[in-house]
């Protein structure tokens, strides 16, 4: 697209000069470093607030709960601790529901208000914002930074640049540490870190996240949003003409033209072509070209343009959050008039209720019983039929328990061989044992009979778990003998 | 690169044109991308050289491996100064050593314990049943079937409806005894079923009658059938008066000491039909008759004169197998009076 635009502009010779700057901005392939201007405004303030949510990422892991880390995603021991709740691999289906929930939220929000996540919450945006804030403090405003970049190497330049990179790197390391401490005990991690006792995987994680942060936020910056991020690529399919996003009011702004003697020319539109909106844009796009991949909908250009409109005494909102329909004067549908809102909300609710169900039905004892498949049953010398079952009992509490096995259903006269012996299940562990069920051959009439096993904590009968399975027998009641 | 240019954008194209105006742009890939490609190509060469991939005598990396900081794997036949070098073989032996270290405390105990003592220890039993599974699949399953469920005779004997190649180990019927020590003895010493052929000592009619009687005994209320069925009654008479009771006992319940089968239960070592039973009685088991049933459990523990184990399995492995087989569900506790019995190969019923 930019190719075509450039070509067109080249052809209209007498305006080429005015737009030379624009061409430079529009083809952003990373050759030019973008030094965006930091301007105050409503959305700027909002962005500071939303980005500060990431403080939880930095400090949340140090929160303690009953003497243990409140949120610990203990991948090593394959269990997640979230306050009082322990999630073991068996409950991991809830995590997939959680991912579904988050994906759906993202889609729903995107379809209604486009890339809110990108502009206000995304870690890439937040870290780049922090890095450029530091850059501005050390190297000065965008003009100074451009000059410094172009200046020949000097002691001053080295000093300034080195300071910046040191601080960046320190933040990157702290990011790496903060990520890791969600997966291991935060306190002992610092201990290990300061004594250089990190495990290989901890070292690798720290290295990967430090370098990732340093490179992505320090160097790649908007290039990440433009060329790396998959969400940026697919967001277009979720947005349509009713989605609100930062938009330039073409009808009002065009034809744009520079102020002459400080006055707006009557036949010109409201846009005074001051490029403030482009200067502040962290991804360096010109929103006046319409919706585009590069726009992360951060709202900073709205602030910039509003302040220009205030100065020249025009109403705010030349650039504003608006849908295409609104800009083109078509009727605007309400949110609840979109069928897709209901579909998204429906899926959201389903996932949410699944998670709530899961969390409230975690239980503290789970039972899985696998009937032996090879062979399905054994004929004993007295003609009785014996089935073998492999029990897996998972104890999710923090105490060891002893359980007893019993069965309901099955065959009249069946006995559970050796089941009177209590089975010890260590806390947080799954134990396996075998149970034989022997039933008189004369009573086995069906190939498959339902049977329900139950394990009960001996000391606390309220703690139990059941599992439905089957008792297998011969094809017909007379078929006991082997061929 | 090309003299062709796209008319709208002025970008050079490959010159191929489809559907009037579709053309291939020949834009250069981004510089960083080309740099990455070049770097990868160089890395491939470097990697091939330093990774033990090509046997270069000068570098010697193929057999010694590449140096890694912090690695210390001594390997027989390799210079000690190469201990820090990585090869897949070294990694394997390192992993194996790790595994052996975990197993050692168990293995050491098993070595000096009796099978019964192992069985009494829950932890050891758990360990033994796991390693026993591998041993069983490798050595026993060919005849006894996967999981001991039995497998049918194939090949030469298949035509004779031989029945199971070796006894089912899951049930509670044991030709030679189902206590843990009996099972151990059966595996280590092997078993040979024996039953003489009766084709000369009994007439065809007598054999037929006995077969009917034997079949009737295994059925519900079978013993009473003798009164109702003349063939069964005749068979009963033959059974009592000929040599049958010498091995199977007057009650026909078999004797574990000699591996004779219990004829009154529902388990059939060979074919349990009248025809099958007739065949067994006529030609016997391991009787030397070419049509005899074959039932041989090999000897699994062999020692030379110095007492060194020369067989594939040693005592530890056989202990594991005995416990594993016992745990199939038919093992008999020591207090319980021995029921009829056998492990391994037996006589017919
Ligand atoms: S900031 Fe507003 S007035 Fe200035 S160029 Fe952008 S749209 Fe036009
Ligand atoms: S165009 Fe405006 S809203 Fe979009 S990224 Fe740039 S400054 Fe943010």
Tab-separated table of N, CA and C in Angstrom, chain A residues 149-223:
chain	number	residue	atom	x	y	z
A	149	UNK	N	21.816	10.542	18.144
A	149	UNK	CA	22.005	9.344	17.317
A	149	UNK	C	22.903	9.636	16.128
A	150	UNK	N	22.718	10.844	15.539
A	150	UNK	CA	23.462	11.179	14.320
A	150	UNK	C	24.871	11.667	14.638
A	151	UNK	N	25.082	12.119	15.869
A	151	UNK	CA	26.369	12.725	16.226
A	151	UNK	C	27.493	11.690	16.184
A	152	UNK	N	28.729	12.153	15.855
A	152	UNK	CA	29.862	11.221	15.875
A	152	UNK	C	30.148	10.757	17.301
A	153	UNK	N	30.837	9.667	17.388
A	153	UNK	CA	31.137	9.092	18.698
A	153	UNK	C	31.981	10.053	19.530
A	154	UNK	N	31.538	10.281	20.744
A	154	UNK	CA	32.322	11.151	21.627
A	154	UNK	C	32.195	10.617	23.041
A	155	UNK	N	33.022	11.116	23.893
A	155	UNK	CA	32.992	10.652	25.271
A	155	UNK	C	31.607	10.885	25.874
A	156	UNK	N	31.041	12.049	25.568
A	156	UNK	CA	29.729	12.408	26.080
A	156	UNK	C	28.683	11.402	25.598
A	157	UNK	N	28.745	11.111	24.282
A	157	UNK	CA	27.754	10.200	23.720
A	157	UNK	C	27.864	8.816	24.373
A	158	UNK	N	29.100	8.361	24.534
A	158	UNK	CA	29.301	7.046	25.144
A	158	UNK	C	28.742	7.022	26.562
A	159	UNK	N	29.024	8.081	27.301
A	159	UNK	CA	28.580	8.132	28.685
A	159	UNK	C	27.052	8.081	28.772
A	160	UNK	N	26.424	8.935	27.960
A	160	UNK	CA	24.957	8.998	27.986
A	160	UNK	C	24.356	7.655	27.560
A	161	UNK	N	24.878	7.119	26.459
A	161	UNK	CA	24.316	5.864	25.940
A	161	UNK	C	24.525	4.712	26.937
A	162	UNK	N	25.729	4.657	27.500
A	162	UNK	CA	26.041	3.567	28.434
A	162	UNK	C	25.119	3.627	29.649
A	163	UNK	N	24.900	4.808	30.161
A	163	UNK	CA	23.995	4.960	31.311
A	163	UNK	C	22.622	4.393	30.972
A	164	UNK	N	22.137	4.812	29.804
A	164	UNK	CA	20.802	4.355	29.392
A	164	UNK	C	20.749	2.830	29.320
A	165	UNK	N	21.741	2.250	28.641
A	165	UNK	CA	21.703	0.797	28.449
A	165	UNK	C	21.858	0.044	29.763
A	166	UNK	N	22.649	0.613	30.662
A	166	UNK	CA	22.795	-0.022	31.974
A	166	UNK	C	21.457	-0.083	32.692
A	167	UNK	N	20.774	1.060	32.695
A	167	UNK	CA	19.469	1.089	33.378
A	167	UNK	C	18.492	0.145	32.681
A	168	UNK	N	18.481	0.187	31.356
A	168	UNK	CA	17.617	-0.737	30.609
A	168	UNK	C	17.903	-2.180	31.003
A	169	UNK	N	19.180	-2.483	31.042
A	169	UNK	CA	19.549	-3.865	31.321
A	169	UNK	C	19.142	-4.278	32.732
A	170	UNK	N	19.313	-3.338	33.659
A	170	UNK	CA	18.906	-3.627	35.041
A	170	UNK	C	17.413	-3.948	35.085
A	171	UNK	N	16.625	-3.147	34.362
A	171	UNK	CA	15.181	-3.408	34.329
A	171	UNK	C	14.918	-4.770	33.696
A	172	UNK	N	15.668	-5.065	32.626
A	172	UNK	CA	15.484	-6.347	31.938
A	172	UNK	C	15.774	-7.504	32.887
A	173	UNK	N	16.870	-7.394	33.653
A	173	UNK	CA	17.203	-8.458	34.604
A	173	UNK	C	16.099	-8.606	35.647
A	174	UNK	N	15.642	-7.472	36.148
A	174	UNK	CA	14.591	-7.528	37.158
A	174	UNK	C	13.315	-8.151	36.577
A	175	UNK	N	13.070	-7.878	35.312
A	175	UNK	CA	11.926	-8.510	34.648
A	175	UNK	C	12.103	-10.025	34.609
A	176	UNK	N	13.314	-10.444	34.232
A	176	UNK	CA	13.599	-11.877	34.178
A	176	UNK	C	13.411	-12.533	35.527
A	177	UNK	N	13.925	-11.880	36.566
A	177	UNK	CA	13.782	-12.413	37.930
A	177	UNK	C	12.303	-12.473	38.308
A	178	UNK	N	11.596	-11.377	38.023
A	178	UNK	CA	10.192	-11.304	38.428
A	178	UNK	C	9.359	-12.365	37.739
A	179	UNK	N	9.733	-12.695	36.501
A	179	UNK	CA	9.001	-13.757	35.818
A	179	UNK	C	9.254	-15.091	36.508
A	180	UNK	N	10.528	-15.354	36.784
A	180	UNK	CA	10.899	-16.661	37.334
A	180	UNK	C	10.269	-16.917	38.700
A	181	UNK	N	10.187	-15.872	39.530
A	181	UNK	CA	9.731	-16.116	40.903
A	181	UNK	C	8.258	-16.513	40.999
A	182	UNK	N	7.532	-16.470	39.903
A	182	UNK	CA	6.168	-17.007	39.951
A	182	UNK	C	6.183	-18.524	39.904
A	183	UNK	N	7.329	-19.091	39.522
A	183	UNK	CA	7.395	-20.541	39.310
A	183	UNK	C	8.206	-21.276	40.376
A	184	UNK	N	8.961	-20.526	41.157
A	184	UNK	CA	9.691	-21.132	42.272
A	184	UNK	C	9.464	-20.249	43.480
A	185	UNK	N	9.766	-20.745	44.657
A	185	UNK	CA	9.557	-19.927	45.839
A	185	UNK	C	10.399	-18.653	45.737
A	186	UNK	N	9.728	-17.498	45.773
A	186	UNK	CA	10.389	-16.227	45.504
A	186	UNK	C	11.535	-15.961	46.475
A	187	UNK	N	11.322	-16.282	47.757
A	187	UNK	CA	12.343	-15.957	48.756
A	187	UNK	C	13.589	-16.811	48.564
A	188	UNK	N	13.381	-18.125	48.394
A	188	UNK	CA	14.559	-18.967	48.239
A	188	UNK	C	15.217	-18.726	46.882
A	189	UNK	N	14.427	-18.230	45.905
A	189	UNK	CA	15.036	-17.906	44.609
A	189	UNK	C	16.071	-16.800	44.770
A	190	UNK	N	15.707	-15.748	45.487
A	190	UNK	CA	16.653	-14.640	45.695
A	190	UNK	C	17.896	-15.131	46.421
A	191	UNK	N	17.665	-16.006	47.379
A	191	UNK	CA	18.775	-16.598	48.114
A	191	UNK	C	19.711	-17.319	47.154
A	192	UNK	N	19.115	-18.178	46.310
A	192	UNK	CA	19.917	-18.926	45.330
A	192	UNK	C	20.605	-17.988	44.353
A	193	UNK	N	19.865	-16.951	43.954
A	193	UNK	CA	20.405	-16.004	42.976
A	193	UNK	C	21.646	-15.314	43.531
A	194	UNK	N	21.538	-14.842	44.773
A	194	UNK	CA	22.654	-14.092	45.356
A	194	UNK	C	23.838	-15.001	45.668
A	195	UNK	N	23.584	-16.291	45.805
A	195	UNK	CA	24.692	-17.210	46.044
A	195	UNK	C	25.096	-17.952	44.770
A	196	UNK	N	24.580	-17.497	43.632
A	196	UNK	CA	24.874	-18.130	42.331
A	196	UNK	C	24.570	-19.629	42.343
A	197	UNK	N	23.428	-19.981	42.933
A	197	UNK	CA	23.066	-21.396	43.022
A	197	UNK	C	21.896	-21.768	42.120
A	198	UNK	N	21.613	-20.923	41.133
A	198	UNK	CA	20.434	-21.191	40.317
A	198	UNK	C	20.592	-22.495	39.549
A	199	UNK	N	19.474	-23.185	39.361
A	199	UNK	CA	19.518	-24.405	38.550
A	199	UNK	C	19.637	-24.009	37.087
A	200	UNK	N	19.992	-24.985	36.258
A	200	UNK	CA	20.211	-24.693	34.835
A	200	UNK	C	18.962	-24.080	34.211
A	201	UNK	N	17.806	-24.611	34.584
A	201	UNK	CA	16.574	-24.129	33.960
A	201	UNK	C	16.261	-22.711	34.448
A	202	UNK	N	16.592	-22.449	35.714
A	202	UNK	CA	16.390	-21.089	36.234
A	202	UNK	C	17.321	-20.101	35.543
A	203	UNK	N	18.541	-20.526	35.328
A	203	UNK	CA	19.500	-19.663	34.618
A	203	UNK	C	18.992	-19.381	33.213
A	204	UNK	N	18.533	-20.442	32.537
A	204	UNK	CA	18.089	-20.283	31.151
A	204	UNK	C	16.888	-19.354	31.082
A	205	UNK	N	15.935	-19.529	32.033
A	205	UNK	CA	14.754	-18.670	32.049
A	205	UNK	C	15.157	-17.221	32.280
A	206	UNK	N	16.019	-17.021	33.257
A	206	UNK	CA	16.465	-15.662	33.572
A	206	UNK	C	17.122	-15.032	32.353
A	207	UNK	N	17.997	-15.787	31.711
A	207	UNK	CA	18.709	-15.273	30.544
A	207	UNK	C	17.727	-14.939	29.428
A	208	UNK	N	16.823	-15.879	29.140
A	208	UNK	CA	15.894	-15.685	28.024
A	208	UNK	C	15.021	-14.462	28.248
A	209	UNK	N	14.519	-14.286	29.471
A	209	UNK	CA	13.605	-13.182	29.705
A	209	UNK	C	14.337	-11.850	29.837
A	210	UNK	N	15.566	-11.901	30.335
A	210	UNK	CA	16.353	-10.671	30.394
A	210	UNK	C	16.667	-10.200	28.981
A	211	UNK	N	17.204	-11.088	28.173
A	211	UNK	CA	17.562	-10.714	26.812
A	211	UNK	C	16.317	-10.356	26.017
A	212	UNK	N	15.261	-11.120	26.208
A	212	UNK	CA	14.012	-10.831	25.507
A	212	UNK	C	13.527	-9.426	25.810
A	213	UNK	N	13.520	-9.082	27.079
A	213	UNK	CA	13.059	-7.756	27.468
A	213	UNK	C	13.971	-6.682	26.880
A	214	UNK	N	15.252	-6.891	27.037
A	214	UNK	CA	16.228	-5.896	26.600
A	214	UNK	C	16.112	-5.649	25.092
A	215	UNK	N	16.027	-6.730	24.336
A	215	UNK	CA	15.995	-6.592	22.876
A	215	UNK	C	14.632	-6.103	22.394
A	216	UNK	N	13.566	-6.695	22.931
A	216	UNK	CA	12.227	-6.348	22.438
A	216	UNK	C	11.839	-4.924	22.827
A	217	UNK	N	12.106	-4.551	24.069
A	217	UNK	CA	11.677	-3.229	24.515
A	217	UNK	C	12.716	-2.172	24.186
A	218	UNK	N	13.996	-2.542	24.125
A	218	UNK	CA	15.037	-1.556	23.885
A	218	UNK	C	15.272	-1.318	22.407
A	219	UNK	N	15.200	-2.349	21.606
A	219	UNK	CA	15.604	-2.207	20.204
A	219	UNK	C	14.474	-2.447	19.209
A	220	UNK	N	13.759	-3.561	19.367
A	220	UNK	CA	12.746	-3.873	18.354
A	220	UNK	C	11.520	-2.971	18.468
A	221	UNK	N	11.122	-2.683	19.687
A	221	UNK	CA	10.034	-1.737	19.959
A	221	UNK	C	8.825	-1.911	19.040
A	222	UNK	N	8.478	-0.861	18.277
A	222	UNK	CA	7.258	-0.927	17.456
A	222	UNK	C	7.376	-1.994	16.374
A	223	UNK	N	8.607	-2.403	16.052
A	223	UNK	CA	8.767	-3.443	15.036
A	223	UNK	C	8.120	-4.752	15.508
